[in-house]
Short mmCIF file of C-alpha atoms and ligand atoms in Angstrom, two decimals:
data_model
loop_
_atom_site.label_atom_id
_atom_site.label_comp_id
_atom_site.label_asym_id
_atom_site.label_seq_id
_atom_site.Cartn_x
_atom_site.Cartn_y
_atom_site.Cartn_z
CA MET A 1 -135.55 -27.68 -29.44
CA THR A 2 -133.10 -28.21 -26.50
CA SER A 3 -130.57 -30.82 -26.65
CA VAL A 4 -132.19 -32.23 -23.76
CA GLN A 5 -135.53 -32.55 -25.69
CA VAL A 6 -134.00 -33.88 -28.43
CA ALA A 7 -133.00 -36.78 -26.26
CA ILE A 8 -136.16 -37.57 -24.80
CA ASP A 9 -137.64 -37.48 -28.48
CA ALA A 10 -134.76 -39.93 -29.54
CA LEU A 11 -135.22 -42.35 -26.70
CA ASN A 12 -139.13 -42.59 -27.07
CA ALA A 13 -138.77 -43.16 -30.63
CA ALA A 14 -136.34 -46.16 -29.90
CA GLY A 15 -138.78 -47.19 -27.30
CA GLN A 16 -136.54 -46.54 -24.13
CA ASN A 17 -139.42 -44.69 -22.56
CA ALA A 18 -138.61 -45.14 -18.98
CA LEU A 19 -135.02 -43.61 -19.68
CA ALA A 20 -136.92 -40.75 -21.54
CA SER A 21 -139.17 -39.96 -18.52
CA ALA A 22 -136.29 -40.43 -16.07
CA LEU A 23 -134.49 -37.80 -18.07
CA ALA A 24 -137.24 -35.12 -18.24
CA GLY A 25 -137.68 -35.64 -14.63
CA LEU A 26 -134.11 -34.69 -13.93
CA ASP A 27 -132.57 -31.24 -13.85
CA GLY A 28 -129.68 -29.37 -13.71
CA ALA A 29 -126.18 -30.93 -14.52
CA ASP A 30 -127.42 -34.43 -13.96
CA GLN A 31 -129.95 -33.72 -16.70
CA GLN A 32 -127.60 -31.97 -19.28
CA SER A 33 -124.57 -35.02 -18.65
CA LEU A 34 -127.51 -37.95 -19.28
CA ALA A 35 -128.65 -36.10 -22.29
CA ALA A 36 -125.22 -35.75 -23.77
CA GLN A 37 -124.72 -39.35 -23.46
CA VAL A 38 -127.97 -40.21 -24.79
CA ASP A 39 -126.84 -38.03 -27.78
CA ASP A 40 -123.42 -40.11 -27.95
CA LEU A 41 -125.55 -43.33 -28.38
CA ASP A 42 -126.27 -45.25 -31.69
CA LEU A 43 -129.58 -46.00 -30.71
CA ASP A 44 -130.58 -47.76 -33.84
CA LEU A 45 -127.60 -50.12 -33.21
CA ILE A 46 -128.99 -50.55 -29.51
CA GLY A 47 -132.30 -51.29 -30.76
CA ASP A 48 -131.09 -53.68 -32.85
CA LEU A 49 -128.88 -55.60 -30.60
CA VAL A 50 -131.87 -55.53 -27.94
CA ASN A 51 -134.22 -56.73 -30.65
CA ARG A 52 -131.87 -59.54 -31.11
CA PHE A 53 -130.67 -60.53 -27.76
CA VAL A 54 -133.06 -59.70 -25.47
CA HIS A 55 -136.54 -59.62 -27.66
CA GLY A 56 -135.28 -62.34 -30.07
CA GLY A 57 -133.58 -64.52 -27.50
CA GLU A 58 -130.59 -64.86 -29.96
CA THR A 59 -127.75 -66.44 -28.77
CA GLU A 60 -124.06 -67.21 -29.84
CA LYS A 61 -123.71 -68.34 -33.12
CA PRO A 62 -123.61 -72.20 -33.03
CA LEU A 63 -119.76 -73.15 -33.77
CA GLY A 64 -119.44 -74.20 -37.57
CA SER A 65 -117.02 -76.83 -38.78
CA VAL A 66 -113.67 -76.97 -37.09
CA GLY A 67 -110.28 -77.65 -38.31
CA GLU A 68 -107.02 -77.15 -38.11
CA ALA A 69 -105.45 -73.87 -39.11
CA ALA A 70 -102.65 -73.56 -41.25
CA THR A 71 -99.55 -72.06 -39.57
CA ILE A 72 -96.00 -71.15 -39.92
CA PRO A 73 -94.21 -73.43 -37.40
CA ILE A 74 -91.09 -72.38 -35.73
CA PRO A 75 -88.19 -73.42 -37.88
CA ALA A 76 -86.78 -76.69 -37.75
CA ASP A 77 -84.68 -77.13 -40.77
CA ASP A 78 -82.57 -75.25 -42.96
CA ALA A 79 -85.30 -74.31 -45.54
CA ALA A 80 -87.55 -72.91 -42.88
CA LEU A 81 -84.61 -71.04 -41.57
CA ALA A 82 -83.62 -69.57 -44.77
CA ALA A 83 -87.53 -68.53 -45.41
CA GLU A 84 -87.60 -66.95 -41.78
CA ALA A 85 -84.55 -64.85 -42.65
CA GLN A 86 -86.07 -63.80 -45.91
CA ALA A 87 -89.27 -62.80 -43.63
CA ARG A 88 -87.21 -61.07 -41.09
CA SER A 89 -85.25 -58.91 -43.82
CA VAL A 90 -88.94 -58.14 -45.61
CA GLY A 91 -90.15 -57.17 -41.94
CA GLU A 92 -87.08 -54.81 -41.24
CA ASP A 93 -87.56 -53.39 -44.45
CA MET A 94 -90.94 -52.35 -43.41
CA LEU A 95 -89.50 -51.09 -40.27
CA ARG A 96 -86.77 -48.82 -41.73
CA SER A 97 -88.89 -47.62 -44.16
CA GLY A 98 -91.75 -46.26 -41.78
CA LYS A 99 -94.52 -48.78 -42.88
CA VAL A 100 -95.40 -49.59 -39.47
CA ALA A 101 -97.05 -48.23 -36.56
CA ALA A 102 -97.28 -49.93 -33.25
CA LEU A 103 -100.73 -50.30 -31.44
CA LEU A 104 -100.86 -51.15 -27.59
CA LEU A 105 -104.37 -52.36 -26.46
CA ALA A 106 -104.59 -50.94 -22.84
CA GLY A 107 -108.68 -50.29 -22.75
CA GLY A 108 -109.53 -53.09 -20.58
CA GLN A 109 -110.57 -52.87 -17.10
CA GLY A 110 -108.18 -55.64 -15.49
CA SER A 111 -110.83 -56.82 -13.20
CA ARG A 112 -109.05 -60.29 -12.79
CA LEU A 113 -105.80 -58.76 -11.60
CA GLY A 114 -107.53 -56.37 -9.01
CA PHE A 115 -105.16 -53.73 -9.55
CA ASP A 116 -106.42 -50.21 -8.78
CA GLY A 117 -105.69 -47.90 -11.95
CA PRO A 118 -104.75 -48.83 -15.61
CA LYS A 119 -103.25 -52.36 -15.96
CA GLY A 120 -100.15 -50.80 -17.58
CA ASP A 121 -99.35 -48.77 -14.28
CA TYR A 122 -99.04 -52.47 -12.81
CA PRO A 123 -95.38 -52.56 -11.26
CA TYR A 124 -94.69 -55.88 -12.42
CA ALA A 125 -90.77 -55.97 -12.45
CA PRO A 126 -89.33 -57.68 -9.30
CA ILE A 127 -86.48 -55.35 -8.65
CA THR A 128 -86.81 -51.87 -10.17
CA LYS A 129 -90.79 -52.35 -10.10
CA ARG A 130 -90.73 -50.77 -13.52
CA THR A 131 -94.43 -50.53 -14.83
CA LEU A 132 -95.84 -52.61 -17.81
CA PHE A 133 -96.15 -49.12 -19.65
CA ALA A 134 -92.48 -48.66 -18.96
CA GLN A 135 -91.24 -51.98 -20.54
CA HIS A 136 -93.58 -51.66 -23.83
CA ALA A 137 -92.06 -47.79 -23.82
CA ALA A 138 -88.54 -49.13 -23.45
CA LYS A 139 -89.26 -51.76 -26.35
CA ILE A 140 -90.81 -48.94 -28.61
CA ALA A 141 -87.41 -46.72 -28.07
CA ALA A 142 -85.10 -49.67 -28.67
CA LEU A 143 -87.05 -50.41 -31.97
CA ARG A 144 -86.73 -46.93 -33.05
CA THR A 145 -83.03 -46.82 -32.39
CA ARG A 146 -82.65 -50.26 -33.93
CA TYR A 147 -84.53 -49.38 -37.58
CA GLY A 148 -83.84 -45.54 -37.41
CA CYS A 149 -87.44 -45.01 -37.74
CA GLU A 150 -90.32 -43.16 -36.20
CA LEU A 151 -92.30 -45.97 -35.42
CA PRO A 152 -95.48 -44.06 -34.05
CA TRP A 153 -97.08 -45.52 -30.94
CA TYR A 154 -100.73 -45.45 -30.66
CA ILE A 155 -102.43 -46.61 -27.09
CA LEU A 156 -105.98 -47.67 -26.88
CA THR A 157 -107.54 -46.45 -23.70
CA SER A 158 -111.08 -46.34 -22.50
CA PRO A 159 -113.14 -43.55 -21.02
CA GLN A 160 -112.56 -45.00 -17.51
CA ASN A 161 -108.71 -45.21 -17.68
CA ASP A 162 -107.92 -42.69 -20.31
CA ALA A 163 -107.28 -39.59 -18.14
CA ALA A 164 -105.18 -41.98 -15.39
CA THR A 165 -103.24 -43.29 -18.30
CA LYS A 166 -102.07 -40.16 -19.86
CA ALA A 167 -101.26 -38.70 -16.36
CA SER A 168 -99.00 -41.92 -15.66
CA PHE A 169 -97.31 -41.23 -19.15
CA ALA A 170 -96.74 -37.38 -18.10
CA ALA A 171 -95.74 -38.40 -14.76
CA ALA A 172 -93.17 -40.39 -16.34
CA ASP A 173 -91.98 -38.06 -18.92
CA HIS A 174 -93.37 -40.28 -21.25
CA PHE A 175 -90.74 -42.83 -20.46
CA GLY A 176 -88.45 -40.68 -22.12
CA LEU A 177 -90.29 -40.79 -25.77
CA ALA A 178 -91.53 -37.61 -27.73
CA PRO A 179 -94.71 -36.93 -26.27
CA ALA A 180 -95.46 -36.00 -30.21
CA SER A 181 -94.97 -40.01 -31.03
CA ILE A 182 -97.39 -41.29 -28.88
CA THR A 183 -101.15 -40.96 -29.53
CA PHE A 184 -103.93 -42.07 -27.18
CA VAL A 185 -106.70 -43.31 -28.90
CA VAL A 186 -110.19 -43.59 -26.47
CA GLN A 187 -112.26 -46.63 -27.49
CA GLY A 188 -115.83 -46.10 -27.26
CA THR A 189 -118.69 -47.45 -24.88
CA LEU A 190 -121.74 -49.32 -25.33
CA PRO A 191 -124.42 -49.53 -22.67
CA ALA A 192 -125.72 -52.27 -20.44
CA VAL A 193 -129.26 -53.08 -20.74
CA ASP A 194 -131.77 -54.83 -18.66
CA ALA A 195 -131.86 -58.63 -19.58
CA GLN A 196 -135.71 -58.81 -19.30
CA THR A 197 -136.94 -55.71 -20.95
CA GLY A 198 -133.78 -54.38 -22.74
CA ALA A 199 -134.45 -51.02 -21.23
CA LEU A 200 -130.89 -48.81 -20.73
CA LEU A 201 -129.64 -48.98 -17.22
CA ARG A 202 -128.47 -45.57 -15.47
CA ALA A 203 -125.60 -46.28 -12.96
CA GLU A 204 -125.96 -42.65 -11.28
CA ALA A 205 -129.01 -40.15 -11.84
CA GLY A 206 -126.90 -38.46 -14.67
CA SER A 207 -125.29 -41.27 -16.17
CA LEU A 208 -125.76 -44.48 -18.12
CA ALA A 209 -124.32 -47.77 -17.25
CA LEU A 210 -121.62 -47.84 -19.78
CA SER A 211 -118.88 -50.19 -20.32
CA PRO A 212 -115.72 -50.46 -22.70
CA ASP A 213 -117.09 -51.64 -26.29
CA GLY A 214 -114.62 -54.64 -26.42
CA HIS A 215 -111.24 -54.64 -28.00
CA GLY A 216 -112.66 -54.82 -31.18
CA GLY A 217 -113.63 -51.26 -30.58
CA LEU A 218 -110.04 -50.31 -31.52
CA PHE A 219 -111.45 -50.42 -35.43
CA SER A 220 -113.97 -47.64 -34.83
CA ALA A 221 -111.70 -45.91 -32.26
CA LEU A 222 -109.02 -45.72 -34.70
CA ARG A 223 -111.40 -44.23 -37.52
CA ARG A 224 -113.22 -41.90 -35.52
CA SER A 225 -110.27 -40.43 -33.98
CA GLY A 226 -108.57 -39.78 -37.52
CA ALA A 227 -105.81 -42.20 -36.64
CA LEU A 228 -106.12 -44.45 -39.85
CA ASP A 229 -106.28 -41.41 -42.10
CA GLU A 230 -103.19 -40.07 -40.20
CA MET A 231 -101.50 -43.28 -40.87
CA LYS A 232 -102.57 -43.64 -44.15
CA ALA A 233 -101.33 -40.00 -44.77
CA ALA A 234 -97.78 -41.14 -43.44
CA GLY A 235 -97.21 -44.15 -45.65
CA ILE A 236 -97.94 -46.68 -42.85
CA SER A 237 -99.36 -49.76 -44.30
CA THR A 238 -99.82 -52.15 -41.40
CA ILE A 239 -100.28 -52.11 -37.68
CA PHE A 240 -98.70 -54.24 -35.04
CA SER A 241 -101.03 -54.89 -32.61
CA PHE A 242 -100.13 -56.06 -28.61
CA GLN A 243 -101.77 -56.48 -25.16
CA VAL A 244 -100.88 -54.27 -22.07
CA ASP A 245 -100.54 -57.50 -19.98
CA ASN A 246 -97.69 -59.50 -21.81
CA PRO A 247 -94.17 -58.33 -20.64
CA LYS A 248 -92.45 -60.87 -22.86
CA VAL A 249 -94.23 -59.77 -25.71
CA ARG A 250 -91.89 -59.02 -29.01
CA VAL A 251 -93.20 -55.79 -30.29
CA CYS A 252 -93.33 -55.41 -34.13
CA ARG A 253 -91.18 -58.84 -34.47
CA PRO A 254 -89.94 -58.11 -37.73
CA GLU A 255 -90.36 -62.12 -38.72
CA PHE A 256 -94.02 -61.54 -38.04
CA LEU A 257 -94.26 -58.42 -39.95
CA GLY A 258 -92.41 -60.12 -43.17
CA TYR A 259 -94.32 -63.25 -43.20
CA HIS A 260 -97.57 -61.08 -43.30
CA ARG A 261 -96.49 -58.87 -46.12
CA GLU A 262 -94.87 -61.97 -47.97
CA ALA A 263 -98.63 -63.65 -47.95
CA ASN A 264 -100.17 -59.89 -48.62
CA ALA A 265 -102.34 -61.18 -45.71
CA GLU A 266 -104.71 -58.26 -44.46
CA MET A 267 -104.94 -59.70 -40.68
CA SER A 268 -102.67 -62.39 -39.08
CA ASN A 269 -101.88 -63.85 -35.91
CA THR A 270 -99.24 -64.96 -33.57
CA ALA A 271 -100.05 -68.40 -31.36
CA VAL A 272 -98.33 -70.43 -28.92
CA ARG A 273 -98.56 -74.02 -28.07
CA LYS A 274 -101.26 -74.42 -25.26
CA SER A 275 -100.04 -75.63 -22.12
CA SER A 276 -102.87 -78.15 -21.30
CA PRO A 277 -106.41 -78.70 -23.16
CA GLY A 278 -108.27 -76.41 -20.69
CA GLU A 279 -105.87 -73.62 -20.93
CA LYS A 280 -108.02 -70.29 -21.11
CA MET A 281 -106.91 -68.81 -24.18
CA GLY A 282 -108.45 -68.54 -27.59
CA VAL A 283 -107.58 -71.16 -30.15
CA VAL A 284 -106.74 -70.45 -33.79
CA VAL A 285 -108.60 -72.57 -36.09
CA GLU A 286 -109.92 -73.31 -39.58
CA LEU A 287 -113.59 -72.19 -39.19
CA ASP A 288 -116.01 -73.13 -42.26
CA GLY A 289 -112.83 -73.07 -44.12
CA THR A 290 -111.65 -69.57 -42.74
CA THR A 291 -108.78 -68.44 -40.36
CA SER A 292 -110.76 -67.71 -37.24
CA MET A 293 -110.38 -67.56 -33.31
CA VAL A 294 -112.46 -69.54 -31.36
CA GLU A 295 -112.72 -68.67 -27.66
CA TYR A 296 -111.85 -71.25 -25.03
CA SER A 297 -115.43 -71.36 -23.54
CA ASP A 298 -116.50 -71.95 -27.01
CA LEU A 299 -114.41 -74.83 -27.97
CA PRO A 300 -116.09 -78.36 -27.40
CA ASP A 301 -114.00 -80.61 -24.60
CA ASP A 302 -113.73 -83.08 -26.96
CA LEU A 303 -111.94 -80.89 -29.80
CA ALA A 304 -110.08 -79.08 -26.84
CA ASN A 305 -108.83 -82.35 -25.82
CA GLN A 306 -108.42 -83.95 -29.26
CA ARG A 307 -104.65 -85.16 -29.78
CA ASN A 308 -102.36 -86.21 -32.57
CA ASP A 309 -101.10 -89.41 -33.03
CA ASP A 310 -97.52 -88.10 -31.33
CA GLY A 311 -99.84 -87.12 -28.53
CA SER A 312 -99.63 -83.28 -29.32
CA LEU A 313 -102.95 -81.19 -29.05
CA THR A 314 -104.71 -81.10 -32.37
CA TYR A 315 -106.27 -77.53 -31.73
CA TRP A 316 -102.96 -76.18 -29.89
CA ALA A 317 -102.65 -72.97 -31.44
CA GLY A 318 -103.55 -70.27 -28.53
CA SER A 319 -103.62 -66.81 -29.59
CA ILE A 320 -101.48 -64.56 -27.76
CA ALA A 321 -103.59 -61.65 -29.68
CA VAL A 322 -100.52 -60.20 -31.43
CA HIS A 323 -101.89 -59.34 -34.61
CA CYS A 324 -100.52 -57.55 -37.75
CA ILE A 325 -103.40 -55.34 -39.33
CA GLU A 326 -103.50 -53.35 -42.72
CA VAL A 327 -104.54 -49.79 -42.41
CA ASP A 328 -106.54 -50.51 -45.62
CA PHE A 329 -108.39 -53.42 -43.89
CA ALA A 330 -109.39 -51.30 -41.10
CA LEU A 331 -110.73 -48.92 -43.30
CA ARG A 332 -112.90 -51.00 -45.14
CA LEU A 333 -113.95 -52.82 -41.72
CA THR A 334 -115.31 -49.67 -40.66
CA GLU A 335 -116.81 -47.91 -43.94
CA GLY A 336 -120.16 -47.03 -42.96
CA GLY A 337 -120.23 -48.68 -39.58
CA LEU A 338 -118.15 -51.28 -37.88
CA LYS A 339 -118.61 -54.70 -39.64
CA LEU A 340 -117.72 -56.96 -36.42
CA PRO A 341 -120.43 -58.98 -34.67
CA TYR A 342 -121.65 -58.10 -31.36
CA HIS A 343 -121.26 -60.53 -28.59
CA ARG A 344 -123.47 -60.52 -25.51
CA ALA A 345 -122.31 -61.14 -22.08
CA ASN A 346 -124.88 -61.72 -19.11
CA LYS A 347 -123.46 -59.37 -16.24
CA LYS A 348 -124.40 -58.07 -12.63
CA VAL A 349 -124.46 -54.74 -13.41
CA ALA A 350 -125.71 -52.30 -10.47
CA HIS A 351 -128.21 -49.63 -11.47
CA LEU A 352 -131.01 -46.94 -10.28
CA ASP A 353 -134.51 -48.49 -10.47
CA ALA A 354 -137.64 -46.65 -11.34
CA ASN A 355 -137.68 -44.78 -8.06
CA GLY A 356 -134.04 -43.80 -8.43
CA GLN A 357 -132.98 -46.17 -5.67
CA LEU A 358 -129.36 -47.97 -6.49
CA VAL A 359 -129.85 -51.86 -6.92
CA SER A 360 -126.92 -53.96 -6.35
CA PRO A 361 -128.13 -57.25 -7.94
CA SER A 362 -126.56 -60.48 -6.81
CA GLU A 363 -127.28 -62.22 -10.04
CA PRO A 364 -126.70 -61.37 -13.51
CA ASN A 365 -129.47 -58.98 -14.47
CA ALA A 366 -128.08 -57.07 -17.55
CA ILE A 367 -126.71 -57.84 -21.13
CA LYS A 368 -123.42 -56.00 -22.01
CA PHE A 369 -122.15 -56.30 -25.62
CA GLU A 370 -118.92 -56.24 -27.08
CA THR A 371 -117.17 -56.80 -30.15
CA PHE A 372 -113.68 -58.67 -30.46
CA LEU A 373 -110.50 -57.63 -32.37
CA PHE A 374 -109.97 -61.12 -33.54
CA ASP A 375 -113.68 -61.45 -35.05
CA GLY A 376 -111.74 -59.31 -37.85
CA LEU A 377 -109.83 -62.53 -38.88
CA PRO A 378 -112.62 -64.26 -41.14
CA LEU A 379 -113.11 -60.92 -42.69
CA ALA A 380 -109.64 -60.64 -43.92
CA SER A 381 -108.87 -61.52 -47.52
CA ALA A 382 -105.59 -63.42 -46.25
CA SER A 383 -104.23 -64.02 -43.09
CA ILE A 384 -101.55 -66.16 -41.77
CA THR A 385 -100.67 -67.82 -38.22
CA ILE A 386 -97.30 -68.04 -37.14
CA GLU A 387 -96.35 -70.14 -34.16
CA ALA A 388 -94.22 -68.53 -31.80
CA ALA A 389 -91.97 -70.02 -28.76
CA ARG A 390 -94.00 -69.62 -26.08
CA ASP A 391 -91.00 -69.16 -23.57
CA ASP A 392 -89.85 -66.31 -25.32
CA GLU A 393 -92.96 -64.38 -26.25
CA PHE A 394 -95.67 -64.93 -23.56
CA CYS A 395 -96.18 -64.42 -19.64
CA PRO A 396 -99.61 -62.85 -19.41
CA ILE A 397 -100.60 -60.95 -16.08
CA LYS A 398 -104.17 -61.75 -15.96
CA ASN A 399 -105.09 -63.06 -12.45
CA ALA A 400 -104.13 -61.82 -9.04
CA ASP A 401 -102.29 -65.27 -8.33
CA GLY A 402 -101.74 -68.83 -9.59
CA ASP A 403 -101.57 -69.24 -13.52
CA SER A 404 -101.05 -65.76 -15.58
CA SER A 405 -100.34 -63.83 -12.51
CA PRO A 406 -97.72 -61.74 -11.66
CA GLU A 407 -95.69 -64.43 -9.79
CA SER A 408 -95.89 -67.03 -13.06
CA ALA A 409 -94.84 -63.82 -15.05
CA ARG A 410 -91.74 -62.84 -12.67
CA GLN A 411 -90.73 -66.70 -12.98
CA LEU A 412 -91.05 -67.06 -16.83
CA LEU A 413 -89.17 -63.64 -17.27
CA ASN A 414 -86.52 -64.82 -14.95
CA GLU A 415 -86.01 -68.24 -16.87
CA MET A 416 -86.14 -66.39 -20.11
CA TYR A 417 -83.35 -63.91 -19.31
CA SER A 418 -81.57 -66.73 -17.56
CA ARG A 419 -81.53 -68.66 -20.85
CA TRP A 420 -79.92 -65.35 -22.68
CA TYR A 421 -77.39 -65.10 -20.23
CA GLU A 422 -76.61 -68.95 -20.56
CA ALA A 423 -76.29 -68.43 -23.90
CA THR A 424 -73.33 -66.29 -23.57
CA GLY A 425 -71.68 -68.37 -21.17
CA ILE A 426 -72.72 -66.69 -18.10
CA SER A 427 -74.45 -68.77 -15.27
CA VAL A 428 -77.46 -67.26 -13.57
CA PRO A 429 -77.21 -68.58 -9.82
CA LEU A 430 -80.42 -70.03 -8.09
CA ALA A 431 -82.60 -68.63 -5.64
CA GLN A 432 -83.65 -70.76 -2.44
CA ASP A 433 -86.32 -72.15 -4.23
CA GLY A 434 -84.27 -73.48 -6.94
CA LYS A 435 -85.48 -71.11 -9.46
CA PRO A 436 -83.17 -68.40 -11.39
CA VAL A 437 -82.89 -65.07 -9.05
CA ASP A 438 -84.60 -62.34 -10.27
CA LEU A 439 -83.28 -60.88 -13.40
CA GLU A 440 -84.40 -57.79 -15.41
CA ILE A 441 -82.80 -56.52 -18.72
CA ASP A 442 -84.07 -53.28 -20.02
CA PRO A 443 -85.04 -53.45 -23.60
CA ARG A 444 -83.03 -50.64 -24.58
CA PHE A 445 -80.10 -52.23 -23.47
CA ALA A 446 -80.88 -55.67 -25.06
CA LEU A 447 -84.47 -56.49 -26.98
CA ASP A 448 -83.09 -60.29 -27.26
CA ALA A 449 -80.45 -62.49 -26.65
CA ASP A 450 -78.20 -61.71 -29.60
CA GLU A 451 -78.23 -58.11 -28.58
CA LEU A 452 -77.16 -59.02 -25.04
CA ALA A 453 -74.55 -61.14 -26.25
CA ALA A 454 -73.11 -58.16 -28.33
CA ARG A 455 -73.21 -55.65 -25.80
CA LEU A 456 -72.28 -57.39 -22.37
CA PRO A 457 -68.64 -56.20 -21.53
CA ALA A 458 -66.05 -59.21 -21.06
CA GLY A 459 -65.81 -60.32 -17.67
CA PHE A 460 -69.12 -59.77 -16.72
CA SER A 461 -70.76 -62.28 -14.25
CA ILE A 462 -74.13 -62.56 -11.94
CA THR A 463 -73.96 -63.18 -8.50
CA GLY A 464 -77.47 -62.28 -7.47
CA PRO A 465 -80.64 -60.71 -8.52
CA THR A 466 -79.47 -58.31 -11.27
CA ALA A 467 -81.46 -55.42 -13.23
CA LEU A 468 -79.70 -54.03 -16.15
CA GLY A 469 -80.48 -50.48 -17.13
CA PRO A 470 -80.89 -48.82 -20.35
CA ASP A 471 -77.06 -48.76 -20.78
CA GLY A 472 -76.13 -51.76 -19.20
CA ALA A 473 -75.30 -50.61 -15.95
CA ILE A 474 -76.68 -52.48 -13.21
CA ILE A 475 -79.33 -50.85 -11.24
CA SER A 476 -79.15 -51.54 -7.46
P1 LIG B 1 -108.74 -58.78 -21.26
O1 LIG B 1 -109.49 -59.66 -22.20
O2 LIG B 1 -107.56 -59.77 -20.83
O3 LIG B 1 -109.69 -57.86 -20.40
O4 LIG B 1 -107.94 -58.12 -22.41
P2 LIG B 1 -109.12 -57.06 -19.28
O5 LIG B 1 -110.12 -56.06 -19.47
O6 LIG B 1 -107.85 -56.33 -19.57
O7 LIG B 1 -109.13 -57.77 -18.05
P3 LIG B 1 -110.06 -58.58 -17.27
O8 LIG B 1 -110.87 -59.43 -18.09
O9 LIG B 1 -111.37 -57.46 -17.01
O10 LIG B 1 -109.58 -59.08 -15.92
C1 LIG B 1 -106.92 -57.89 -22.99
C2 LIG B 1 -106.43 -57.02 -23.77
O11 LIG B 1 -107.25 -56.06 -24.38
C3 LIG B 1 -107.39 -54.96 -23.90
C4 LIG B 1 -106.93 -54.98 -22.38
O12 LIG B 1 -106.34 -53.87 -21.87
C5 LIG B 1 -105.55 -55.79 -22.59
O13 LIG B 1 -104.80 -55.52 -22.92
N1 LIG B 1 -108.75 -54.60 -23.91
C6 LIG B 1 -109.70 -55.22 -23.32
C7 LIG B 1 -109.02 -53.38 -24.57
O14 LIG B 1 -108.16 -52.67 -25.07
N2 LIG B 1 -110.24 -52.88 -24.59
C8 LIG B 1 -111.50 -53.50 -24.05
O15 LIG B 1 -112.61 -53.19 -24.23
C9 LIG B 1 -111.22 -54.91 -23.56
#
């Protein structure tokens, strides 16, 4: 039997008769490519999702009983500082002994930013126009130097942006990193289905309407690609995962790694204080007694607005999606199929109708399915959440303007670098808007305020916008 016939039979057996007929009616390259896509589908999984979410009308599960998550606060006394120092030392040992891999999540579509290309190619830096990828790469390089370790770097891409991402890295000479030390892992896709019938939709004659399977897809992608086995073989115990759109992220922060290890945790979180009850970030909570993440849209208003006696938000712990994940945990989660729940989203999906005409709906017509990385949390045997200083670790670039935009990130970075300089006694002039002038510090020169203080030459001063390169020279 030809592979086309195999695909047709599989579709018919799965009740996807319309697509089976469409495939039978095609020829040439369109037929081959559609058959290949069908061959890659997990039709049992799709059948199950369609039965539950389309025919069964299943919606998201109601929220269980919500309580405050236990967190490790920012140290405020000597005992806490000593505990943090101990955690740092454990984390530094993990890095030095090659127990850690860094994992950048870069498979998203970045639709809110509206940037044409992988989000990591976004030139966020005000003076040098360096990209998010360049910023993360510089941190990886700095960590390798600081801890004398290989620190393998895994980058999750999607079929939509994998080639463009690899091309950016190649064009930038892998930002000075050895190409063999970077592994691109392509996440999977899931097909959109008609919201009424559950029929698989085609975007083009020879192609399904596919989209990335969500950041939870990283677990399956790491397993499928052999990356988890590779990590095991290399003696790596822990994956440090972070998102592409936060140029302040403290990659492989040793304190976090150390607390995670000391607690024997399988998957851990970093949280910052939400800036307002309505801030659109997931919140780390105790859900039915287990550490979990609740999406902002699922946290009821009364809980989002609940305050403690001192006026602070009760559910303050906004997740910045920085996690430590044990390799063994990722293997367990993917043994015999991914053990994360699937979520549905109603979307407008352009597709071909029964006559092969392109339809661009003005209302949601389709259901897309996704898994979320943070749904691993309640499945972990142990998990810790550390509080991070928002000003030091978080300036997401999500939207084209307003909150969480390139402009807000620019200001937040300028303010952070300004604090670093002020801590060394160097004053930073203000721009006309009364805010610090544009500042950049290459992570290879200084990863943090202490390193900056140690490396700046005596007599250094700032008179205007200043970008420090990897060797501390001013880039103009
Ligand atoms: P977001 O949830 O912000 O999604 O991703 P996004 O796709 O980047 O942007 P929008 O929502 O379309 O505007 C958070 C992080 O998770 C990664 C993203 O690359 C980003 O680093 N991600 C998201 C994946 O790697 N894969 C996915 O399927 C989704």
